[in-house]
Tab-separated table of C-alpha atoms in Angstrom:
chain	number	residue	atom	x	y	z
A	20	MET	CA	-25.726	36.539	45.064
A	21	VAL	CA	-22.014	35.536	43.789
A	22	PRO	CA	-21.285	37.540	40.788
A	23	ASN	CA	-19.733	36.735	37.339
A	24	LEU	CA	-16.514	38.511	36.469
A	25	ILE	CA	-16.440	39.800	32.827
A	26	GLY	CA	-14.199	42.118	31.217
A	27	GLY	CA	-12.975	43.478	34.426
A	28	SER	CA	-16.407	43.958	36.289
A	29	PHE	CA	-18.127	42.007	38.656
A	30	VAL	CA	-21.558	41.907	37.301
A	31	ASP	CA	-24.838	40.063	38.744
A	32	SER	CA	-26.054	37.180	36.436
A	33	GLN	CA	-29.402	37.985	34.897
A	34	SER	CA	-30.079	34.270	35.170
A	35	SER	CA	-33.329	33.251	37.203
A	36	GLU	CA	-31.766	30.035	38.216
A	37	SER	CA	-29.311	29.832	41.064
A	38	ILE	CA	-27.758	27.190	43.863
A	39	ASP	CA	-27.543	27.712	47.511
A	40	VAL	CA	-23.905	27.707	48.730
A	41	LEU	CA	-24.424	25.999	52.257
A	42	ASN	CA	-22.048	25.940	55.305
A	43	PRO	CA	-21.505	22.258	55.554
A	44	ALA	CA	-21.240	22.426	59.536
A	45	THR	CA	-24.574	24.248	60.012
A	46	GLN	CA	-26.613	24.282	56.651
A	47	GLN	CA	-26.965	27.972	56.841
A	48	VAL	CA	-27.087	29.494	53.201
A	49	VAL	CA	-23.816	31.623	52.762
A	50	SER	CA	-24.927	32.815	49.393
A	51	GLN	CA	-26.302	32.005	46.289
A	52	VAL	CA	-24.451	30.925	42.840
A	53	PRO	CA	-26.045	31.849	39.635
A	54	LEU	CA	-26.361	29.328	36.566
A	55	THR	CA	-24.584	31.742	34.210
A	56	SER	CA	-26.648	32.191	30.898
A	57	ASN	CA	-25.047	31.310	27.504
A	58	GLU	CA	-25.049	35.102	26.547
A	59	GLU	CA	-23.100	35.943	29.857
A	60	PHE	CA	-20.655	33.050	29.073
A	61	LYS	CA	-20.274	34.206	25.516
A	62	ALA	CA	-19.705	37.523	26.770
A	63	ALA	CA	-16.730	36.353	29.374
A	64	VAL	CA	-15.185	34.564	26.278
A	65	SER	CA	-15.280	37.411	23.949
A	66	ALA	CA	-13.753	39.714	26.805
A	67	ALA	CA	-10.770	37.264	27.244
A	68	LYS	CA	-10.442	37.083	23.575
A	69	GLN	CA	-10.425	41.068	23.356
A	70	ALA	CA	-8.062	41.289	26.010
A	71	PHE	CA	-5.670	38.571	24.436
A	72	PRO	CA	-3.903	40.720	21.822
A	73	ALA	CA	-2.685	43.526	24.305
A	74	TRP	CA	-2.048	40.883	27.146
A	75	ARG	CA	0.295	38.717	24.818
A	76	ASN	CA	2.360	41.849	23.886
A	77	THR	CA	2.877	42.914	27.345
A	78	PRO	CA	6.253	42.385	28.380
A	79	VAL	CA	6.896	39.104	30.341
A	80	THR	CA	8.516	41.484	33.329
A	81	THR	CA	5.446	43.232	33.689
A	82	ARG	CA	3.283	40.317	33.704
A	83	GLN	CA	5.729	38.738	36.558
A	84	ARG	CA	5.536	42.058	38.541
A	85	ILE	CA	1.707	41.528	38.661
A	86	MET	CA	2.359	38.127	40.005
A	87	PHE	CA	4.905	39.441	42.649
A	88	LYS	CA	1.983	41.792	43.741
A	89	LEU	CA	-0.667	39.143	43.874
A	90	GLN	CA	1.322	36.985	46.320
A	91	GLU	CA	1.908	39.977	48.491
A	92	LEU	CA	-1.877	40.561	48.388
A	93	ILE	CA	-2.778	36.758	49.165
A	94	ARG	CA	-0.430	36.962	52.216
A	95	ARG	CA	-2.258	40.188	53.187
A	96	ASP	CA	-5.621	38.824	53.028
A	97	MET	CA	-4.654	35.047	54.120
A	98	ASP	CA	-6.951	35.096	57.014
A	99	LYS	CA	-9.913	36.585	55.201
A	100	LEU	CA	-9.463	33.751	52.659
A	101	ALA	CA	-8.965	30.910	54.986
A	102	MET	CA	-12.219	31.817	56.784
A	103	ASN	CA	-14.068	32.093	53.559
A	104	ILE	CA	-12.861	28.503	52.600
A	105	THR	CA	-13.814	27.286	56.083
A	106	THR	CA	-17.362	28.671	55.913
A	107	GLU	CA	-18.227	27.329	52.727
A	108	GLN	CA	-16.003	24.077	52.315
A	109	GLY	CA	-15.922	23.081	55.928
A	110	LYS	CA	-12.134	22.362	56.359
A	111	THR	CA	-10.382	23.509	59.658
A	112	LEU	CA	-8.969	27.237	59.572
A	113	LYS	CA	-5.471	25.734	59.864
A	114	ASP	CA	-6.093	23.427	56.917
A	115	ALA	CA	-7.782	26.297	54.873
A	116	HIS	CA	-4.512	28.649	55.369
A	117	GLY	CA	-2.490	25.289	53.926
A	118	ASP	CA	-4.977	25.362	51.034
A	119	VAL	CA	-4.141	28.930	50.192
A	120	PHE	CA	-0.416	28.735	51.004
A	121	ARG	CA	-0.133	25.553	48.458
A	122	GLY	CA	-1.558	27.758	45.815
A	123	LEU	CA	0.536	30.959	46.817
A	124	GLU	CA	3.640	28.835	45.964
A	125	VAL	CA	2.424	28.555	42.386
A	126	VAL	CA	1.992	32.313	42.200
A	127	GLU	CA	5.618	32.612	43.584
A	128	HIS	CA	7.060	30.197	40.917
A	129	ALA	CA	5.019	32.292	38.138
A	130	CYS	CA	6.918	35.114	38.907
A	131	GLY	CA	10.055	33.534	37.315
A	132	MET	CA	8.095	32.882	34.075
A	133	ALA	CA	10.675	34.732	32.073
A	134	THR	CA	13.150	31.901	32.787
A	135	LEU	CA	10.514	29.049	32.197
A	136	GLN	CA	9.233	30.297	29.129
A	137	MET	CA	12.766	30.727	27.681
A	138	GLY	CA	13.163	29.251	24.145
A	139	GLU	CA	16.229	28.074	22.367
A	140	PHE	CA	18.448	29.123	19.615
A	141	VAL	CA	21.145	27.201	17.457
A	142	PRO	CA	23.191	29.458	15.099
A	143	ASN	CA	24.628	28.423	11.848
A	144	VAL	CA	22.441	25.253	11.527
A	145	SER	CA	23.362	25.653	7.687
A	146	SER	CA	25.472	27.838	6.235
A	147	GLY	CA	24.275	31.280	7.323
A	148	ILE	CA	21.081	29.982	8.536
A	149	ASP	CA	19.884	30.161	12.107
A	150	THR	CA	16.987	28.398	13.886
A	151	PHE	CA	15.591	29.284	17.130
A	152	SER	CA	12.324	28.468	19.012
A	153	ILE	CA	9.981	30.463	21.232
A	154	ARG	CA	7.166	29.470	23.654
A	155	GLU	CA	3.901	31.543	22.809
A	156	PRO	CA	0.720	31.675	24.572
A	157	LEU	CA	-2.181	29.951	23.168
A	158	GLY	CA	-5.124	32.513	23.556
A	159	VAL	CA	-8.142	32.071	25.763
A	160	CYS	CA	-7.826	29.197	28.248
A	161	ALA	CA	-10.366	27.562	30.808
A	162	GLY	CA	-10.220	26.052	34.195
A	163	ILE	CA	-12.921	24.223	35.772
A	164	CYS	CA	-12.433	23.499	39.594
A	165	PRO	CA	-13.423	20.954	42.286
A	166	PHE	CA	-14.848	21.640	45.715
A	167	ASN	CA	-12.331	20.319	48.043
A	168	PHE	CA	-9.483	22.958	47.454
A	169	PRO	CA	-11.364	26.353	46.678
A	170	ALA	CA	-8.019	28.290	46.671
A	171	MET	CA	-5.304	26.050	45.847
A	172	ILE	CA	-6.711	24.535	42.432
A	173	PRO	CA	-7.852	27.975	41.021
A	174	LEU	CA	-4.161	28.928	41.679
A	175	TRP	CA	-2.813	26.141	40.143
A	176	MET	CA	-4.332	27.375	36.949
A	177	PHE	CA	-4.829	31.020	36.319
A	178	PRO	CA	-1.564	32.527	37.525
A	179	VAL	CA	0.468	30.059	35.081
A	180	ALA	CA	-1.760	30.669	32.459
A	181	VAL	CA	-1.888	34.398	32.360
A	182	THR	CA	1.761	34.764	33.141
A	183	CYS	CA	2.364	32.749	30.057
A	184	GLY	CA	0.547	35.601	28.172
A	185	ASN	CA	-2.875	33.778	27.876
A	186	THR	CA	-6.160	35.112	28.851
A	187	PHE	CA	-8.563	33.094	31.010
A	188	VAL	CA	-12.048	31.893	31.889
A	189	LEU	CA	-12.393	30.356	35.493
A	190	LYS	CA	-15.313	28.330	36.557
A	191	PRO	CA	-15.261	27.717	40.226
A	192	SER	CA	-17.021	24.778	42.189
A	193	GLU	CA	-20.711	25.845	42.604
A	194	LYS	CA	-20.322	24.478	46.325
A	195	ASP	CA	-17.810	27.152	47.458
A	196	PRO	CA	-17.031	29.896	44.502
A	197	GLY	CA	-16.266	32.727	47.342
A	198	ALA	CA	-12.362	31.978	47.289
A	199	SER	CA	-12.182	32.398	43.557
A	200	ILE	CA	-14.091	35.744	43.495
A	201	MET	CA	-11.813	36.868	46.328
A	202	LEU	CA	-8.620	35.811	44.458
A	203	ALA	CA	-9.887	37.488	41.297
A	204	GLU	CA	-10.309	40.844	43.191
A	205	LEU	CA	-6.851	40.420	44.407
A	206	ALA	CA	-5.479	39.720	40.940
A	207	MET	CA	-7.177	42.881	39.646
A	208	GLU	CA	-5.899	44.968	42.652
A	209	ALA	CA	-2.432	43.742	41.605
A	210	GLY	CA	-2.729	45.418	38.282
A	211	LEU	CA	-4.236	42.356	36.079
A	212	PRO	CA	-5.803	44.161	33.100
A	213	ASP	CA	-9.508	43.904	32.350
A	214	GLY	CA	-10.676	40.721	30.554
A	215	VAL	CA	-7.529	38.844	31.248
A	216	LEU	CA	-9.285	36.808	34.022
A	217	ASN	CA	-13.096	36.259	33.708
A	218	ILE	CA	-15.203	34.078	36.112
A	219	VAL	CA	-18.560	32.378	35.201
A	220	HIS	CA	-20.599	29.895	37.329
A	221	GLY	CA	-22.970	26.838	36.919
A	222	THR	CA	-22.935	23.214	36.445
A	223	GLN	CA	-22.872	20.736	33.512
A	224	ASN	CA	-24.137	23.212	30.796
A	225	ILE	CA	-21.452	25.840	31.560
A	226	VAL	CA	-18.933	22.628	31.545
A	227	ASN	CA	-20.319	21.775	28.216
A	228	ALA	CA	-20.178	25.132	26.734
A	229	ILE	CA	-16.582	25.417	27.744
A	230	CYS	CA	-15.566	22.160	26.236
A	231	ASP	CA	-17.513	23.195	22.742
A	232	ASP	CA	-16.717	26.697	22.559
A	233	GLU	CA	-14.279	27.294	19.430
A	234	ASP	CA	-12.389	30.570	21.109
A	235	ILE	CA	-11.177	28.438	23.873
A	236	ARG	CA	-7.713	26.688	23.355
A	237	ALA	CA	-6.991	24.687	26.298
A	238	VAL	CA	-9.023	23.228	29.408
A	239	SER	CA	-7.728	22.637	32.922
A	240	PHE	CA	-9.955	20.335	35.209
A	241	VAL	CA	-9.574	18.815	38.404
A	242	GLY	CA	-12.322	16.688	40.035
A	243	SER	CA	-14.213	13.220	39.498
A	244	ASN	CA	-13.311	10.506	36.901
A	245	THR	CA	-16.881	10.846	35.419
A	246	ALA	CA	-16.721	14.357	34.968
A	247	GLY	CA	-13.070	14.367	33.955
A	248	MET	CA	-13.431	11.582	31.288
A	249	HIS	CA	-16.396	13.363	29.938
A	250	ILE	CA	-14.474	16.766	29.482
A	251	TYR	CA	-11.200	15.132	28.172
A	252	SER	CA	-13.182	13.450	25.412
A	253	ARG	CA	-15.632	16.197	24.715
A	254	ALA	CA	-12.956	19.136	24.642
A	255	SER	CA	-10.421	16.887	22.724
A	256	ALA	CA	-12.877	16.194	20.387
A	257	LYS	CA	-13.052	20.010	19.681
A	258	GLY	CA	-9.477	19.965	19.340
A	259	LYS	CA	-8.382	21.488	22.602
A	260	ARG	CA	-5.592	20.676	24.859
A	261	VAL	CA	-6.996	19.210	27.958
A	262	GLN	CA	-5.368	18.355	31.243
A	263	SER	CA	-7.697	16.505	33.537
A	264	ASN	CA	-6.837	15.420	37.162
A	265	MET	CA	-9.154	12.856	38.572
A	266	GLY	CA	-10.078	10.355	41.315
A	267	ALA	CA	-7.534	8.479	43.260
A	268	LYS	CA	-7.179	5.714	45.659
A	269	ASN	CA	-3.698	6.389	47.289
A	270	HIS	CA	-2.225	3.551	49.120
A	271	ALA	CA	0.483	3.437	51.930
A	272	ILE	CA	2.656	0.197	52.428
A	273	VAL	CA	3.898	-0.228	56.165
A	274	LEU	CA	6.915	-2.521	56.436
A	275	PRO	CA	7.253	-3.898	60.017
A	276	ASP	CA	10.668	-1.893	60.248
A	277	ALA	CA	8.789	1.512	59.897
A	278	SER	CA	9.345	4.236	62.629
A	279	ILE	CA	5.972	3.439	64.686
A	280	ASP	CA	5.369	7.050	66.077
A	281	ALA	CA	6.019	8.954	62.677
A	282	THR	CA	4.072	6.539	60.834
A	283	LEU	CA	1.098	6.440	62.918
A	284	ASN	CA	1.278	10.266	62.931
A	285	ALA	CA	1.276	10.332	59.060
A	286	LEU	CA	-1.302	7.888	58.707
A	287	VAL	CA	-3.872	9.543	60.945
A	288	ALA	CA	-2.929	13.002	59.330
A	289	ALA	CA	-3.226	11.989	55.618
A	290	GLY	CA	-6.115	9.686	56.384
A	291	PHE	CA	-8.518	11.797	58.094
A	292	GLY	CA	-6.991	15.384	57.321
A	293	ALA	CA	-9.432	17.601	55.658
A	294	ALA	CA	-12.167	14.722	56.437
A	295	GLY	CA	-10.615	12.715	53.842
A	296	GLN	CA	-11.542	15.073	50.854
A	297	ARG	CA	-8.017	15.458	49.406
A	298	CYS	CA	-7.356	13.797	45.861
A	299	MET	CA	-3.863	12.704	47.701
A	300	ALA	CA	-5.581	11.657	50.830
A	301	LEU	CA	-4.194	7.992	52.115
A	302	SER	CA	-7.280	6.065	51.877
A	303	THR	CA	-5.909	2.574	52.122
A	304	VAL	CA	-3.034	1.220	54.177
A	305	VAL	CA	-1.390	-2.111	53.308
A	306	PHE	CA	0.395	-3.639	56.246
A	307	VAL	CA	3.187	-6.135	55.622
A	308	GLY	CA	3.101	-8.865	58.128
A	309	ASP	CA	1.162	-8.303	61.283
A	310	SER	CA	-1.373	-5.681	61.319
A	311	LYS	CA	-3.430	-6.056	64.509
A	312	SER	CA	-0.834	-4.078	66.532
A	313	TRP	CA	-0.853	-1.225	64.201
A	314	GLU	CA	-4.749	-1.109	64.141
A	315	ASP	CA	-4.849	-0.894	67.851
A	316	LYS	CA	-2.515	2.038	67.936
A	317	LEU	CA	-4.124	3.734	64.768
A	318	LEU	CA	-7.656	3.349	66.738
A	319	GLU	CA	-6.209	5.015	69.774
A	320	ARG	CA	-4.883	7.938	68.067
A	321	ALA	CA	-7.977	8.357	65.580
A	322	LYS	CA	-10.310	8.438	68.697
A	323	GLY	CA	-8.485	11.398	70.068
A	324	LEU	CA	-9.160	13.503	67.009
A	325	LYS	CA	-11.679	16.468	67.666
A	326	VAL	CA	-14.541	16.358	64.925
A	327	THR	CA	-16.201	19.643	65.048
A	328	ALA	CA	-16.905	22.954	62.931
A	329	GLY	CA	-13.590	24.211	61.231
A	330	THR	CA	-13.869	27.303	62.688
A	331	GLU	CA	-13.640	25.988	66.186
A	332	PRO	CA	-10.070	26.574	67.680
A	333	ASP	CA	-9.472	22.752	68.425
A	334	ALA	CA	-11.042	21.393	65.293
A	335	ASP	CA	-9.020	18.215	63.836
A	336	LEU	CA	-11.555	17.636	61.410
A	337	GLY	CA	-14.698	19.506	59.850
A	338	PRO	CA	-17.638	18.162	58.027
A	339	VAL	CA	-17.993	16.638	54.643
A	340	ILE	CA	-19.130	19.027	51.910
A	341	SER	CA	-22.861	17.992	51.477
A	342	LYS	CA	-25.604	15.616	52.727
A	343	GLN	CA	-25.318	13.539	49.584
A	344	ALA	CA	-21.564	13.299	50.047
A	345	LYS	CA	-22.218	12.053	53.807
A	346	GLU	CA	-24.882	9.521	52.555
A	347	ARG	CA	-22.435	8.059	49.922
A	348	ILE	CA	-19.729	7.612	52.241
A	349	CYS	CA	-21.829	5.914	54.839
A	350	LYS	CA	-23.029	3.530	52.134
A	351	LEU	CA	-19.576	2.687	51.358
A	352	ILE	CA	-18.752	1.791	54.764
A	353	GLN	CA	-21.785	-0.357	55.186
A	354	SER	CA	-20.932	-1.974	51.966
A	355	GLY	CA	-17.674	-3.033	53.322
A	356	VAL	CA	-19.132	-4.499	56.365
A	357	GLU	CA	-21.763	-6.412	54.577
A	358	GLY	CA	-18.659	-7.758	52.328
A	359	GLY	CA	-16.878	-9.075	55.374
A	360	ALA	CA	-14.807	-6.212	56.515
A	361	ARG	CA	-14.502	-5.296	60.304
A	362	LEU	CA	-15.244	-1.979	61.606
A	363	VAL	CA	-12.366	-1.155	63.793
A	364	LEU	CA	-13.642	2.434	64.567
A	365	ASP	CA	-17.147	3.752	63.097
A	366	GLY	CA	-17.711	7.574	62.993
A	367	ARG	CA	-20.922	7.368	61.036
A	368	ASN	CA	-23.231	8.309	64.078
A	369	ILE	CA	-21.343	11.040	65.519
A	370	VAL	CA	-23.187	13.908	66.978
A	371	VAL	CA	-21.327	17.340	67.115
A	372	PRO	CA	-22.806	19.592	70.021
A	373	GLY	CA	-23.951	22.766	68.649
A	374	TYR	CA	-23.694	21.702	65.188
A	375	GLU	CA	-26.296	19.040	65.147
A	376	HIS	CA	-27.258	19.919	61.472
A	377	GLY	CA	-23.635	19.575	60.087
A	378	ASN	CA	-22.506	16.696	57.543
A	379	PHE	CA	-20.146	15.269	60.003
A	380	ILE	CA	-18.340	11.845	59.863
A	381	GLY	CA	-15.934	10.962	62.495
A	382	PRO	CA	-12.681	9.193	61.639
A	383	THR	CA	-13.620	5.436	60.550
A	384	ILE	CA	-11.206	2.477	60.247
A	385	VAL	CA	-12.221	-0.497	58.259
A	386	SER	CA	-9.978	-3.593	58.372
A	387	GLY	CA	-9.960	-6.878	56.575
A	388	VAL	CA	-10.595	-5.227	53.495
A	389	THR	CA	-10.104	-7.013	49.983
A	390	ALA	CA	-9.654	-5.826	46.427
A	391	ASP	CA	-13.031	-7.055	45.413
A	392	MET	CA	-15.004	-4.900	47.845
A	393	GLU	CA	-16.925	-1.760	46.581
A	394	CYS	CA	-15.501	0.431	49.273
A	395	TYR	CA	-11.878	-0.306	47.803
A	396	LYS	CA	-13.047	0.128	44.109
A	397	GLU	CA	-14.439	3.238	44.798
A	398	GLU	CA	-12.852	6.615	45.721
A	399	ILE	CA	-14.480	7.156	49.166
A	400	PHE	CA	-13.666	10.853	49.793
A	401	GLY	CA	-14.408	10.931	53.338
A	402	PRO	CA	-12.454	10.131	56.756
A	403	VAL	CA	-12.179	6.384	56.172
A	404	LEU	CA	-9.091	4.409	56.454
A	405	LEU	CA	-9.157	0.896	54.679
A	406	CYS	CA	-6.404	-1.648	56.214
A	407	MET	CA	-5.325	-4.488	54.170
A	408	GLN	CA	-2.813	-7.078	54.910
A	409	ALA	CA	0.032	-8.650	52.796
A	410	ASP	CA	2.757	-11.050	53.646
A	411	SER	CA	5.867	-9.540	51.785
A	412	LEU	CA	6.425	-6.346	49.936
A	413	ASP	CA	6.035	-8.025	46.692
A	414	GLU	CA	2.450	-8.926	47.332
A	415	ALA	CA	1.717	-5.394	48.809
A	416	MET	CA	2.932	-3.768	45.750
A	417	LYS	CA	1.057	-6.035	43.425
A	418	ILE	CA	-1.974	-4.851	45.336
A	419	VAL	CA	-1.244	-1.159	44.850
A	420	ASN	CA	-0.105	-1.823	41.038
A	421	ARG	CA	-3.405	-3.790	40.606
A	422	ASN	CA	-5.413	-0.621	41.354
A	423	LYS	CA	-6.624	1.243	38.599
A	424	TYR	CA	-5.662	4.708	40.041
A	425	GLY	CA	-2.085	6.360	39.979
A	426	ASN	CA	-2.104	9.507	42.029
A	427	GLY	CA	0.269	8.728	44.661
A	428	ALA	CA	1.511	5.892	47.045
A	429	SER	CA	3.826	5.896	49.911
A	430	ILE	CA	5.803	3.548	51.769
A	431	PHE	CA	6.940	3.535	55.309
A	432	THR	CA	10.315	1.695	56.331
A	433	SER	CA	13.704	2.212	57.455
A	434	SER	CA	15.198	0.152	54.748
A	435	GLY	CA	16.778	2.037	51.749
A	436	VAL	CA	16.722	-1.184	49.704
A	437	ALA	CA	12.907	-1.796	50.193
A	438	ALA	CA	12.486	2.069	49.530
A	439	ARG	CA	14.352	1.772	46.257
A	440	LYS	CA	12.597	-1.272	44.969
A	441	PHE	CA	9.226	0.533	45.922
A	442	GLN	CA	10.291	3.603	44.207
A	443	THR	CA	11.340	1.784	40.982
A	444	GLU	CA	8.491	-0.710	40.680
A	445	ILE	CA	5.255	1.229	41.929
A	446	GLU	CA	3.074	2.463	39.403
A	447	ALA	CA	2.048	5.515	40.907
A	448	GLY	CA	2.791	9.188	39.659
A	449	GLN	CA	3.817	10.625	42.937
A	450	VAL	CA	5.670	8.482	45.246
A	451	GLY	CA	6.387	9.015	49.120
A	452	ILE	CA	9.151	7.560	50.884
A	453	ASN	CA	7.967	8.092	54.846
A	454	VAL	CA	6.287	10.851	53.396
A	455	PRO	CA	2.229	10.447	53.569
A	456	ILE	CA	1.226	13.047	50.992
A	457	PRO	CA	3.895	13.478	48.316
A	458	VAL	CA	2.486	16.338	46.567
A	459	PRO	CA	5.363	18.219	44.673
A	460	LEU	CA	6.337	21.863	45.152
A	461	PRO	CA	5.542	23.890	41.859
A	462	PHE	CA	8.920	23.637	40.378
A	463	PHE	CA	8.094	19.885	39.988
A	464	SER	CA	4.744	18.992	38.582
A	465	PHE	CA	1.680	17.204	39.954
A	466	THR	CA	2.186	14.067	38.158
A	467	GLY	CA	-0.771	11.717	38.771
A	468	SER	CA	-1.020	8.852	36.315
A	469	LYS	CA	-3.129	5.906	35.146
A	470	ALA	CA	-6.790	6.526	35.794
A	471	SER	CA	-5.877	9.454	37.988
A	472	PHE	CA	-4.943	11.624	34.724
A	473	ALA	CA	-5.962	12.049	31.244
A	474	GLY	CA	-3.866	14.441	28.960
A	475	ASP	CA	-0.273	14.762	28.173
A	476	LEU	CA	0.917	17.625	30.296
A	477	ASN	CA	0.541	17.766	34.105
A	478	PHE	CA	-0.473	20.764	36.187
A	479	TYR	CA	2.232	23.471	37.150
A	480	GLY	CA	6.086	23.062	36.944
A	481	LYS	CA	7.655	22.741	33.595
A	482	ALA	CA	4.732	20.816	32.346
A	483	GLY	CA	2.414	23.313	33.184
A	484	VAL	CA	4.357	26.005	31.282
A	485	GLN	CA	4.470	23.689	28.249
A	486	PHE	CA	0.617	23.067	28.756
A	487	TYR	CA	-0.245	26.834	28.407
A	488	THR	CA	2.160	27.771	25.700
A	489	GLN	CA	2.763	26.438	22.151
A	490	ILE	CA	6.009	26.085	20.139
A	491	LYS	CA	6.985	28.450	17.143
A	492	THR	CA	10.220	27.674	15.334
A	493	VAL	CA	11.747	30.370	13.061
A	494	THR	CA	14.633	29.634	10.601
A	495	GLN	CA	16.332	32.768	9.389
A	496	GLN	CA	18.720	33.609	6.677
A	497	TRP	CA	20.271	36.932	5.880
A	498	LYS	CA	22.447	36.997	2.657
A	499	GLY	CA	24.649	39.639	1.379
A	500	LEU	CA	23.527	41.342	-1.830
A	501	ALA	CA	25.370	39.238	-4.298
A	502	SER	CA	23.531	35.968	-4.169
A	503	GLY	CA	24.292	34.302	-7.351
A	504	SER	CA	23.594	30.632	-7.695
A	505	GLY	CA	20.250	30.748	-9.410
A	506	VAL	CA	17.197	28.386	-8.413
A	507	SER	CA	17.552	25.094	-6.773
A	508	MET	CA	14.536	22.942	-6.970
A	509	ALA	CA	15.722	20.233	-4.339
A	510	MET	CA	14.718	19.836	-1.087
A	511	PRO	CA	16.807	22.078	1.092
A	512	THR	CA	19.235	20.154	3.410
A	513	SER	CA	22.211	21.485	5.702
A	514	GLN	CA	24.738	19.627	3.284
A	515	LYS	CA	26.442	21.872	0.981
A	516	SER	CA	25.776	20.492	-2.735
């Protein structure tokens, strides 16, 4: 049974209900995750609330040093974390290492919090009066995580939050909670005090409890649009700050002058890597001009990919997360075919020797896709690449901009003029120029937009620090003893009367 973490102790839930965590390559039960009871949830929030006063008053240098130690411990246990991710989530070991490493980079960034959280000072705003602003922590914050990055997403959340001086309640995905538990163990080994980080488990009930709890000041969420908009509206209505990263439909526009080899490699890696279960996966390619020769070459490369359990040394892509996910993906592929699209490569009936019960789908390429098809409108979240065709860059950009999502978009070209036009006119929050998955490093922020994000302040980077802090502005005046001029009832201004 996966434990809760409450006030510094890993404790088994008293709840009688639990969910099996399954290895998606074998269907074996890895562990059981409890549906944390309401009392246990309240205890976790209360532990975070009690830990807050001492933690916010802990010097920022001390908090940074804990992060320094944490990044060292994550490096030490990288293989162990990756193996857990592959077992519970299914991605290849190499990809699981990347999952941990992209999170580790956020921990490294949090090591410089003193500079990131620095305030501002203006002396003598009026005669003898100084004003300064400081960024203070909010209090108890919470994070709700998706299944697709069991290490990276928790590390987007709690390291920034706690290094700013907040305390935290984390709800990992019920499909793969192991990495969060391991990271919490490492955080405590690094010296994070009891109650600063707490972990609870569950599904809708616990999510609603997080949204409603009076003591939680801010909620970070990554996941689907349905859940994300529910959390955004419910938590906002209770006066909380919310940052909600949601679904996506990321397009690549390929111009005829694109470098053939580099572009094909990029499309294959970004379309089929992690079995397409990334919110920045490239799921749609718009070829400007003739698409047939590109599709033929894509087919050749996609056929060469090895689909098997992520623990196998030569695996290129593993299974999708669940039987339900596989069914949904297959249904969306079928709806495209029924709508008149053409299957260039069909990965639905793949059989993986030794892993016959796994949720495998092979690389799938669907061509002749149009914007009114179900498979185009929905985020597929599987190893499926949709191919569209446009006669000009303008027409291609219109297709991309008409889509409701705005996480990422890329262009492949050797023309600086075309790239600059694209970068200026495209309406996605993260733009790649000859880069397939333009996820910024943590000194920038993850800036999805349109229907891919709800909130005002994005994850990590400057925006992340702003999200987890509030500004206090202090105006001070120290006068000598002989003050003199009596009471003035007028509104104070910086002008001398």
